Tab-separated table of C-alpha atoms and ligand atoms in Angstrom:
chain	number	residue	atom	x	y	z
A	1	MET	CA	-0.336	-0.356	0.310
A	2	SER	CA	1.154	3.031	-0.470
A	3	ILE	CA	1.205	5.779	2.164
A	4	PRO	CA	3.693	8.621	2.649
A	5	ILE	CA	7.091	8.599	4.344
A	6	SER	CA	9.451	10.982	6.737
A	7	GLY	CA	12.610	11.331	7.000
A	8	PHE	CA	13.749	9.259	3.427
A	9	SER	CA	16.490	10.640	2.364
A	10	LYS	CA	18.367	9.541	5.826
A	11	LYS	CA	18.022	6.432	5.599
A	12	SER	CA	20.770	3.773	3.661
A	13	LYS	CA	20.127	3.326	0.643
A	14	GLN	CA	19.417	-0.199	0.896
A	15	GLU	CA	16.151	0.434	3.803
A	16	LYS	CA	15.476	3.307	0.547
A	17	ILE	CA	14.966	0.490	-1.296
A	18	ASP	CA	13.463	-2.487	0.484
A	19	TRP	CA	10.899	0.111	1.606
A	20	LEU	CA	10.112	0.773	-1.614
A	21	VAL	CA	9.820	-2.740	-2.589
A	22	SER	CA	7.237	-3.062	0.275
A	23	HIS	CA	4.994	-0.385	0.039
A	24	TYR	CA	4.745	0.045	-4.287
A	25	PHE	CA	5.733	-3.576	-5.335
A	26	ASP	CA	3.823	-6.187	-3.189
A	27	ASN	CA	7.077	-7.008	-2.047
A	28	ASP	CA	8.840	-8.737	-5.463
A	29	PRO	CA	11.576	-9.755	-5.349
A	30	THR	CA	12.426	-9.005	-9.206
A	31	VAL	CA	12.657	-4.986	-8.412
A	32	TYR	CA	15.993	-5.508	-6.450
A	33	LYS	CA	17.215	-7.774	-9.440
A	34	THR	CA	16.473	-4.813	-11.364
A	35	LEU	CA	17.998	-2.149	-9.649
A	36	GLN	CA	20.725	-3.798	-8.835
A	37	LEU	CA	21.489	-4.967	-12.240
A	38	TYR	CA	22.108	-1.284	-13.417
A	39	TRP	CA	24.577	-0.934	-10.370
A	40	ASN	CA	28.246	-0.368	-10.944
A	41	SER	CA	30.344	-2.891	-9.445
A	42	ASP	CA	33.393	0.150	-9.321
A	43	LYS	CA	32.459	1.324	-5.534
A	44	GLU	CA	33.392	3.873	-6.476
A	45	LEU	CA	32.368	4.450	-9.353
A	46	GLN	CA	29.071	3.495	-8.098
A	47	ARG	CA	29.157	5.937	-5.234
A	48	LEU	CA	29.644	8.793	-6.827
A	49	HIS	CA	26.679	8.331	-8.772
A	50	ASP	CA	24.878	7.787	-5.718
A	51	ASP	CA	26.153	11.153	-4.637
A	52	PHE	CA	24.971	13.079	-8.300
A	53	THR	CA	22.063	13.450	-6.634
A	54	GLU	CA	19.281	12.709	-3.420
A	55	ASN	CA	17.392	9.466	-2.861
A	56	ALA	CA	19.708	7.396	-5.760
A	57	ILE	CA	18.605	3.528	-5.547
A	58	SER	CA	19.928	2.892	-9.465
A	59	ASN	CA	21.281	3.897	-11.910
A	60	TYR	CA	19.735	5.622	-15.700
A	61	TYR	CA	21.256	4.209	-18.325
A	62	LEU	CA	21.471	6.042	-22.182
A	63	PRO	CA	23.289	4.933	-25.287
A	64	PHE	CA	25.599	7.214	-25.543
A	65	SER	CA	26.713	6.829	-29.212
A	66	ILE	CA	28.503	8.531	-31.851
A	67	ALA	CA	28.533	10.596	-34.621
A	68	PRO	CA	31.398	10.700	-37.315
A	69	ASN	CA	32.808	13.029	-39.813
A	70	PHE	CA	31.168	16.210	-38.536
A	71	LEU	CA	33.373	18.753	-40.841
A	72	ILE	CA	32.937	22.327	-38.988
A	73	ASN	CA	34.861	25.425	-39.756
A	74	ASP	CA	37.754	22.768	-41.666
A	75	SER	CA	38.574	20.636	-38.380
A	76	LEU	CA	36.532	17.304	-37.778
A	77	TYR	CA	35.047	16.057	-35.600
A	78	ALA	CA	33.430	12.786	-34.286
A	79	LEU	CA	30.523	13.427	-32.428
A	80	PRO	CA	28.919	12.558	-28.548
A	81	MET	CA	25.430	12.318	-28.657
A	82	VAL	CA	23.736	10.087	-24.954
A	83	ILE	CA	19.923	9.465	-27.019
A	84	GLU	CA	17.208	6.903	-26.285
A	85	GLU	CA	15.545	7.886	-29.732
A	86	SER	CA	16.301	5.357	-32.575
A	87	SER	CA	16.955	6.912	-35.632
A	88	VAL	CA	18.825	9.934	-34.260
A	89	VAL	CA	22.186	9.359	-34.302
A	90	ALA	CA	22.040	7.581	-37.578
A	91	ALA	CA	20.349	10.218	-39.061
A	92	ALA	CA	23.164	12.688	-37.295
A	93	SER	CA	25.688	10.676	-39.832
A	94	ASN	CA	24.508	10.811	-42.545
A	95	ALA	CA	24.120	14.550	-42.728
A	96	ALA	CA	27.295	14.593	-41.330
A	97	LYS	CA	28.888	12.612	-44.685
A	98	PHE	CA	27.142	14.510	-46.889
A	99	TRP	CA	27.973	18.405	-45.588
A	100	MET	CA	30.888	16.945	-45.141
A	101	LYS	CA	31.742	15.992	-49.020
A	102	ARG	CA	29.601	19.624	-49.344
A	103	GLY	CA	32.503	22.253	-47.231
A	104	GLY	CA	31.040	20.579	-43.824
A	105	PHE	CA	29.593	23.552	-41.783
A	106	LYS	CA	30.438	27.322	-40.715
A	107	ALA	CA	29.780	28.114	-36.706
A	108	GLU	CA	30.389	31.485	-35.961
A	109	VAL	CA	29.460	32.700	-32.173
A	110	LEU	CA	27.903	35.493	-31.499
A	111	GLY	CA	27.778	36.357	-28.022
A	112	THR	CA	27.720	35.250	-25.119
A	113	LEU	CA	26.481	37.342	-22.967
A	114	LYS	CA	24.226	35.869	-19.883
A	115	SER	CA	22.183	37.620	-17.143
A	116	GLY	CA	20.679	37.868	-13.791
A	117	GLN	CA	17.785	40.200	-12.265
A	118	VAL	CA	16.849	40.680	-8.229
A	119	HIS	CA	13.663	40.988	-8.689
A	120	PHE	CA	11.849	43.314	-6.366
A	121	ASP	CA	9.472	45.348	-4.239
A	122	TYR	CA	8.819	48.666	-4.229
A	123	TYR	CA	5.834	51.270	-3.562
A	124	GLY	CA	7.699	54.634	-3.627
A	125	SER	CA	8.869	57.514	-4.810
A	126	ARG	CA	10.050	56.248	-8.546
A	127	ASN	CA	13.211	59.375	-8.628
A	128	ALA	CA	14.420	58.580	-5.451
A	129	LEU	CA	14.570	55.104	-5.729
A	130	GLN	CA	16.558	55.990	-8.962
A	131	LYS	CA	18.202	57.839	-7.364
A	132	TYR	CA	19.154	55.245	-3.816
A	133	PHE	CA	20.288	52.891	-7.304
A	134	ILE	CA	23.084	55.652	-8.678
A	135	ASP	CA	24.298	56.030	-5.119
A	136	SER	CA	23.985	52.284	-3.846
A	137	LYS	CA	26.043	50.995	-8.012
A	138	PRO	CA	29.580	50.718	-6.545
A	139	GLY	CA	28.630	49.004	-3.602
A	140	LEU	CA	26.931	46.710	-5.483
A	141	LEU	CA	29.723	45.712	-7.739
A	142	ALA	CA	32.016	45.368	-5.442
A	143	SER	CA	29.519	43.211	-3.407
A	144	VAL	CA	30.762	40.571	-5.741
A	145	GLU	CA	34.443	40.895	-5.504
A	146	SER	CA	35.981	38.386	-3.644
A	147	LEU	CA	33.134	35.525	-5.520
A	148	GLN	CA	34.348	36.724	-8.394
A	149	ARG	CA	37.948	37.095	-8.274
A	150	ASN	CA	39.380	34.185	-10.145
A	151	MET	CA	35.838	33.891	-12.368
A	152	LYS	CA	38.108	36.982	-13.988
A	153	LYS	CA	41.218	35.600	-13.704
A	154	ARG	CA	39.158	33.372	-16.957
A	155	GLY	CA	37.882	37.247	-18.578
A	156	GLY	CA	34.741	36.472	-17.054
A	157	GLY	CA	32.196	38.789	-14.376
A	158	LEU	CA	29.472	41.158	-13.608
A	159	LYS	CA	29.725	43.191	-16.013
A	160	ASP	CA	27.029	45.276	-15.489
A	161	ILE	CA	23.883	46.327	-13.421
A	162	VAL	CA	20.925	48.806	-14.661
A	163	LEU	CA	17.209	49.623	-12.773
A	164	VAL	CA	15.006	48.059	-14.274
A	165	ASP	CA	11.434	49.524	-13.681
A	166	LYS	CA	7.666	46.618	-14.010
A	167	THR	CA	5.314	48.767	-12.808
A	168	GLU	CA	3.825	48.561	-16.383
A	169	GLU	CA	3.534	45.085	-15.875
A	170	LEU	CA	2.931	45.105	-11.924
A	171	PRO	CA	2.138	47.344	-9.597
A	172	GLY	CA	5.127	47.757	-7.669
A	173	TYR	CA	7.717	45.220	-9.353
A	174	TYR	CA	11.099	46.833	-10.124
A	175	GLN	CA	13.772	44.404	-10.949
A	176	LEU	CA	18.519	44.795	-10.796
A	177	HIS	CA	19.765	43.240	-14.152
A	178	CYS	CA	22.856	42.318	-13.647
A	179	THR	CA	24.168	40.934	-16.764
A	180	PHE	CA	27.321	38.317	-16.463
A	181	GLU	CA	30.541	36.422	-19.043
A	182	THR	CA	31.527	33.513	-17.177
A	183	ALA	CA	34.327	31.924	-19.586
A	184	ASP	CA	34.363	28.234	-19.989
A	185	ALA	CA	31.497	28.502	-17.531
A	186	MET	CA	27.867	27.834	-17.615
A	187	GLY	CA	28.591	29.701	-14.187
A	188	ALA	CA	24.491	28.945	-12.987
A	189	ASN	CA	26.256	28.366	-9.337
A	190	PHE	CA	29.005	31.822	-9.898
A	191	ILE	CA	25.448	33.843	-11.158
A	192	ASN	CA	23.237	33.307	-8.310
A	193	SER	CA	25.791	33.396	-5.754
A	194	CYS	CA	26.873	37.086	-7.035
A	195	LEU	CA	22.753	37.212	-7.140
A	196	GLU	CA	22.275	36.390	-3.715
A	197	ASN	CA	25.687	39.846	-2.545
A	198	ILE	CA	24.074	41.599	-4.422
A	199	ALA	CA	20.187	41.625	-3.507
A	200	THR	CA	21.748	41.499	0.855
A	201	THR	CA	23.393	44.553	-0.690
A	202	PHE	CA	20.742	46.304	-2.085
A	203	GLU	CA	18.434	45.700	0.550
A	204	ASN	CA	20.174	46.241	3.986
A	205	ALA	CA	21.818	49.859	2.432
A	206	ALA	CA	18.268	50.850	1.518
A	207	MET	CA	17.709	49.977	5.566
A	208	ASP	CA	19.829	53.112	6.056
A	209	SER	CA	19.184	55.337	2.717
A	210	GLU	CA	17.887	59.112	3.654
A	211	TYR	CA	16.268	57.765	0.340
A	212	PHE	CA	13.584	55.965	1.967
A	213	ALA	CA	11.539	57.848	5.781
A	214	ASP	CA	9.050	55.197	5.435
A	215	ASP	CA	9.474	51.886	6.224
A	216	ASP	CA	6.528	50.502	4.035
A	217	LYS	CA	8.343	51.482	1.681
A	218	ARG	CA	12.083	50.682	1.551
A	219	PRO	CA	12.821	48.658	-2.040
A	220	GLU	CA	12.148	44.691	-0.485
A	221	VAL	CA	13.767	41.802	-2.624
A	222	VAL	CA	11.258	38.953	-3.326
A	223	LEU	CA	13.584	36.250	-5.692
A	224	SER	CA	17.116	36.798	-6.889
A	225	ILE	CA	18.149	33.849	-9.681
A	226	LEU	CA	19.703	33.422	-13.247
A	227	SER	CA	18.386	33.757	-16.265
A	228	ASN	CA	17.259	31.221	-18.797
A	229	TYR	CA	16.132	33.361	-21.052
A	230	VAL	CA	19.998	33.815	-22.862
A	231	PRO	CA	18.899	35.819	-25.964
A	232	ASP	CA	22.904	36.967	-26.204
A	233	CYS	CA	24.227	33.913	-25.601
A	234	LEU	CA	24.026	32.972	-29.126
A	235	VAL	CA	25.468	30.738	-32.194
A	236	GLU	CA	24.634	30.663	-35.845
A	237	ALA	CA	26.098	27.706	-37.624
A	238	SER	CA	25.139	26.925	-41.770
A	239	VAL	CA	25.613	25.146	-44.475
A	240	LYS	CA	25.763	26.280	-48.426
A	241	CYS	CA	26.449	24.346	-51.901
A	242	ARG	CA	25.670	24.177	-55.344
A	243	ILE	CA	21.971	23.738	-55.984
A	244	ASP	CA	23.005	21.110	-58.367
A	245	GLU	CA	24.941	19.433	-55.017
A	246	LEU	CA	22.285	18.759	-53.223
A	247	MET	CA	20.352	15.368	-55.450
A	248	LYS	CA	21.913	12.806	-57.998
A	249	THR	CA	19.796	14.737	-60.839
A	250	LYS	CA	19.244	18.567	-61.807
A	251	GLU	CA	16.247	18.159	-61.984
A	252	ASP	CA	15.452	16.161	-58.137
A	253	SER	CA	17.756	18.324	-56.975
A	254	VAL	CA	15.359	21.726	-57.297
A	255	LYS	CA	12.814	20.517	-57.328
A	256	PHE	CA	14.278	19.031	-53.572
A	257	ALA	CA	15.899	22.891	-52.923
A	258	GLY	CA	12.607	24.107	-53.746
A	259	ASP	CA	10.299	22.039	-51.451
A	260	PHE	CA	13.033	21.608	-48.971
A	261	VAL	CA	12.307	25.709	-48.534
A	262	ARG	CA	9.226	25.302	-48.301
A	263	ALA	CA	8.849	23.088	-46.127
A	264	VAL	CA	11.296	25.471	-43.673
A	265	GLU	CA	8.956	28.069	-44.180
A	266	ILE	CA	5.353	26.583	-42.952
A	267	ALA	CA	7.422	26.017	-39.775
A	268	SER	CA	8.100	29.740	-39.601
A	269	VAL	CA	4.783	30.789	-39.889
A	270	ASP	CA	2.801	27.372	-38.434
A	271	LYS	CA	2.905	27.106	-34.930
A	272	GLN	CA	1.768	23.456	-35.199
A	273	ARG	CA	4.935	22.644	-37.682
A	274	ALA	CA	7.495	25.362	-35.880
A	275	VAL	CA	7.397	22.896	-32.429
A	276	THR	CA	7.783	19.599	-34.442
A	277	HIS	CA	10.717	21.505	-36.192
A	278	ASN	CA	12.530	22.713	-33.399
A	279	LYS	CA	12.269	19.644	-31.663
A	280	GLY	CA	13.428	17.856	-34.236
A	281	ILE	CA	16.474	19.883	-34.226
A	282	MET	CA	16.672	19.341	-30.252
A	283	ASN	CA	17.469	15.656	-30.590
A	284	GLY	CA	20.625	16.614	-31.818
A	285	VAL	CA	21.532	19.252	-29.604
A	286	ASP	CA	20.069	18.187	-26.402
A	287	ALA	CA	21.996	14.470	-26.911
A	288	VAL	CA	25.095	16.936	-27.379
A	289	VAL	CA	25.080	18.789	-24.368
A	290	LEU	CA	23.805	15.979	-22.524
A	291	ALA	CA	27.132	14.287	-23.390
A	292	SER	CA	28.686	16.917	-22.383
A	293	GLY	CA	27.311	16.868	-18.773
A	294	ASN	CA	24.969	20.394	-19.290
A	295	ASP	CA	21.767	21.429	-18.320
A	296	PHE	CA	19.563	20.413	-21.393
A	297	ARG	CA	16.584	21.535	-19.459
A	298	ALA	CA	18.068	24.927	-18.447
A	299	VAL	CA	19.305	25.539	-23.106
A	300	GLU	CA	15.163	23.844	-23.797
A	301	ALA	CA	14.046	26.410	-21.722
A	302	GLY	CA	16.544	29.292	-23.536
A	303	VAL	CA	15.755	27.615	-26.921
A	304	HIS	CA	11.685	27.913	-26.877
A	305	ALA	CA	11.904	30.785	-25.149
A	306	TYR	CA	13.892	32.337	-28.317
A	307	ALA	CA	12.230	30.365	-30.742
A	308	ALA	CA	9.014	32.952	-29.822
A	309	ARG	CA	10.831	36.429	-29.188
A	310	THR	CA	9.404	37.712	-32.313
A	311	GLY	CA	5.143	36.836	-30.274
A	312	ARG	CA	4.760	33.909	-32.766
A	313	TYR	CA	6.577	30.459	-31.955
A	314	SER	CA	8.636	29.825	-35.015
A	315	SER	CA	11.622	27.656	-36.514
A	316	LEU	CA	15.117	28.219	-35.414
A	317	THR	CA	16.529	26.960	-39.270
A	318	SER	CA	15.569	29.251	-41.919
A	319	ALA	CA	16.387	28.377	-46.075
A	320	LYS	CA	16.723	30.191	-48.898
A	321	THR	CA	18.011	29.609	-52.794
A	322	ASP	CA	19.912	32.558	-54.212
A	323	GLY	CA	20.930	32.409	-57.784
A	324	GLU	CA	22.566	28.660	-58.121
A	325	PHE	CA	23.039	27.708	-54.271
A	326	PHE	CA	21.183	26.021	-51.381
A	327	HIS	CA	21.470	27.905	-48.223
A	328	PHE	CA	20.872	26.679	-44.460
A	329	GLY	CA	21.353	27.502	-41.085
A	330	ILE	CA	20.721	27.929	-37.324
A	331	LYS	CA	20.194	29.828	-34.541
A	332	ILE	CA	19.822	28.717	-31.511
A	333	PRO	CA	20.553	30.550	-27.903
A	334	LEU	CA	23.233	27.635	-26.288
A	335	ALA	CA	24.400	28.852	-22.538
A	336	LEU	CA	26.813	25.434	-21.983
A	337	GLY	CA	30.150	25.132	-20.375
A	338	THR	CA	33.019	23.131	-20.569
A	339	VAL	CA	34.838	23.520	-17.059
A	340	GLY	CA	33.002	22.511	-13.983
A	341	GLY	CA	28.746	21.155	-13.551
A	342	LEU	CA	29.740	17.681	-14.354
A	343	THR	CA	32.386	18.036	-16.423
A	344	ARG	CA	35.594	17.164	-13.896
A	345	LEU	CA	33.356	14.364	-11.977
A	346	HIS	CA	31.448	11.673	-14.273
A	347	PRO	CA	34.266	9.828	-16.358
A	348	MET	CA	32.004	10.004	-19.804
A	349	VAL	CA	30.905	13.290	-19.397
A	350	LYS	CA	35.043	13.930	-19.960
A	351	LEU	CA	35.493	10.562	-22.115
A	352	ALA	CA	33.338	12.619	-24.319
A	353	LEU	CA	34.850	15.988	-24.359
A	354	GLN	CA	38.135	14.710	-24.852
A	355	LEU	CA	36.825	13.463	-28.335
A	356	LEU	CA	35.950	17.065	-28.884
A	357	LYS	CA	38.907	17.820	-28.297
A	358	GLN	CA	38.646	19.815	-24.687
A	359	PRO	CA	36.317	22.579	-26.082
A	360	SER	CA	36.223	25.808	-25.135
A	361	ALA	CA	32.058	27.096	-24.502
A	362	GLU	CA	31.970	28.808	-27.134
A	363	ASP	CA	33.811	25.610	-29.124
A	364	LEU	CA	31.142	23.246	-27.738
A	365	MET	CA	28.589	25.673	-28.176
A	366	LYS	CA	29.195	25.763	-32.540
A	367	ILE	CA	28.978	21.681	-31.839
A	368	ALA	CA	25.574	21.732	-30.518
A	369	ALA	CA	24.059	23.849	-33.105
A	370	VAL	CA	25.638	21.761	-35.635
A	371	ALA	CA	24.474	19.072	-34.076
A	372	GLY	CA	20.399	20.824	-33.955
A	373	LEU	CA	20.878	21.663	-37.653
A	374	ALA	CA	22.336	18.376	-39.179
A	375	GLN	CA	19.382	17.030	-37.636
A	376	ASN	CA	16.712	19.219	-39.260
A	377	PHE	CA	18.025	18.876	-42.699
A	378	ALA	CA	18.434	15.104	-42.248
A	379	ALA	CA	15.245	15.563	-40.779
A	380	ILE	CA	13.298	17.542	-44.261
A	381	ARG	CA	15.462	14.887	-46.489
A	382	SER	CA	12.974	12.510	-45.433
A	383	LEU	CA	10.018	14.492	-45.073
A	384	VAL	CA	9.985	15.988	-47.952
A	385	THR	CA	11.105	13.212	-49.566
A	386	THR	CA	10.544	9.072	-48.222
A	387	GLY	CA	8.368	10.498	-45.808
A	388	ILE	CA	10.016	9.798	-42.467
A	389	GLN	CA	9.287	5.916	-40.566
A	390	LYS	CA	10.805	4.977	-43.828
A	391	GLY	CA	14.866	5.321	-41.931
A	392	HIS	CA	13.014	5.774	-38.610
A	393	MET	CA	11.011	2.088	-38.949
A	394	LYS	CA	14.217	0.951	-39.870
A	395	MET	CA	16.047	1.370	-36.634
A	396	HIS	CA	13.621	1.210	-34.781
A	397	LEU	CA	12.945	-1.705	-35.928
A	398	MET	CA	15.700	-3.761	-32.965
A	399	ASN	CA	13.586	-2.249	-30.661
A	400	ILE	CA	10.967	-4.211	-32.204
A	401	LEU	CA	12.429	-7.211	-32.613
A	402	ASN	CA	13.636	-6.911	-28.823
A	403	GLN	CA	9.772	-6.614	-27.506
A	404	LEU	CA	8.699	-9.504	-29.625
A	405	ASN	CA	11.889	-11.594	-28.133
A	406	ALA	CA	13.424	-12.408	-31.450
A	407	THR	CA	16.155	-14.916	-31.970
A	408	SER	CA	19.502	-14.121	-33.419
A	409	ALA	CA	18.316	-15.937	-36.340
A	410	GLU	CA	14.407	-14.270	-36.641
A	411	LYS	CA	16.261	-11.396	-36.282
A	412	ALA	CA	18.678	-11.318	-38.664
A	413	GLU	CA	15.496	-12.588	-40.855
A	414	THR	CA	13.401	-9.733	-40.156
A	415	ILE	CA	16.445	-7.438	-41.312
A	416	ARG	CA	17.134	-8.753	-44.381
A	417	HIS	CA	12.946	-8.766	-45.537
A	418	PHE	CA	12.363	-5.006	-44.020
A	419	GLN	CA	15.225	-4.090	-45.789
A	420	SER	CA	13.402	-2.604	-48.958
A	421	GLU	CA	9.654	-3.347	-47.200
A	422	THR	CA	9.078	-0.089	-44.841
A	423	ALA	CA	8.754	-1.948	-41.071
A	424	SER	CA	5.954	-1.134	-38.707
A	425	HIS	CA	4.667	-3.056	-35.015
A	426	SER	CA	2.142	-4.796	-36.982
A	427	ALA	CA	3.851	-5.819	-40.381
A	428	VAL	CA	6.170	-7.127	-38.117
A	429	SER	CA	4.301	-9.338	-35.532
A	430	ALA	CA	3.107	-11.031	-38.756
A	431	PHE	CA	6.112	-11.272	-40.156
A	432	LEU	CA	7.833	-13.151	-37.129
A	433	GLU	CA	4.880	-14.833	-36.281
A	434	GLN	CA	4.132	-15.853	-39.934
A	435	LEU	CA	8.476	-17.237	-39.174
A	436	ARG	CA	7.675	-19.085	-35.905
A	437	SER	CA	5.254	-20.987	-37.788
B	501	MEV	C1	11.060	13.282	-34.663
B	501	MEV	O1	11.971	12.960	-32.713
B	501	MEV	C2	12.040	14.678	-35.217
B	501	MEV	C3	10.433	14.991	-36.354
B	501	MEV	O2	9.606	14.896	-36.967
B	501	MEV	C4	11.480	16.302	-36.424
B	501	MEV	C5	11.161	17.435	-37.861
B	501	MEV	O3	9.774	16.688	-37.843
B	501	MEV	O4	11.364	18.071	-37.961
B	501	MEV	C6	10.559	14.214	-37.839
């Protein structure tokens, strides 16, 4: 029976599992077996993973795959991709190979600025607040000096603080909008620590300030936190080739280029399509973000807000033909880090970064943007030619066969059969039944 529990986090790992199995799994012994199957036999390594979060009772594997042949700014990369969706790595690899033969991907970082806000309430004179802010700003900047000593050495730090009046949107609401450079770190902890120091200094100094005579008319901090909206931490990636290089014949190439550009235009104007189109982009971006130990939730939140920045949710990529040429590009905000966080802790993350030639944060931004562009190219290419299911189901076939407990011989026979047929769950099931009879 499910019952509430207090002090769960204080229990040992074994006690947690015992409690779980008895209250949620009717004492099913196979649950112990499944959880243990995913424990690492290296006790130190297992402890490392247990320490990542509270109440960890096992590990949850995702495939760590490689997509080779990515030519980015004339350097060749093999991308580490962590993703469970069967066709994503194959699609990325195909797109990489296609563009490697056509000059590769170009990528450029357009900005690396991040921000955080001290959100506060204030109901007094706007003029008094403005004067108080100007007077207190040097103290606010000084309040983060000890925090940013190392960050400054690496070229980062707090860049500016601006007072923003938000009272038209919400009565009494103001903010201190702070901008930061965080060098090769994603910088969430650095930014949040700075913001909390700024908030305390701002609020405390207001107590003794001549500008605020009334107790109830002083600034009062509500909360301080970084923003995952990072429109100024932006990277651009693109590909370009002659239209007649797109397909085998000139006629097919022209048709393909036209359909491709139209597909991207549809994703620019229609939000139903744009969301799925961008989801395909994030298949590539998230896989690299996860492999490199970065926070994919932060990236997702920031990317989709950026996609809606004009008030209409739209495509992150754009495509055009111009004379004899086909152009395809992406602009995407990506706040990523290659130091701090999991980067020195998780052995697979260390390995992924080594594979990427120990990239700077800017290098990783370029690589992740290219992974997104490649994924989008592969998806649209399938969508406007064969349809998505042919390639997708081919890659998904092994999952279906595993679900149906196929033997090695049955797998080989079924794969051979579906080389020329579009696979579906029912078609594979029927074929297996026929084989078995
Ligand atoms: C599936 O994970 C992603 C696609 O739906 C993307 C798209 O439609 O562009 C294939």
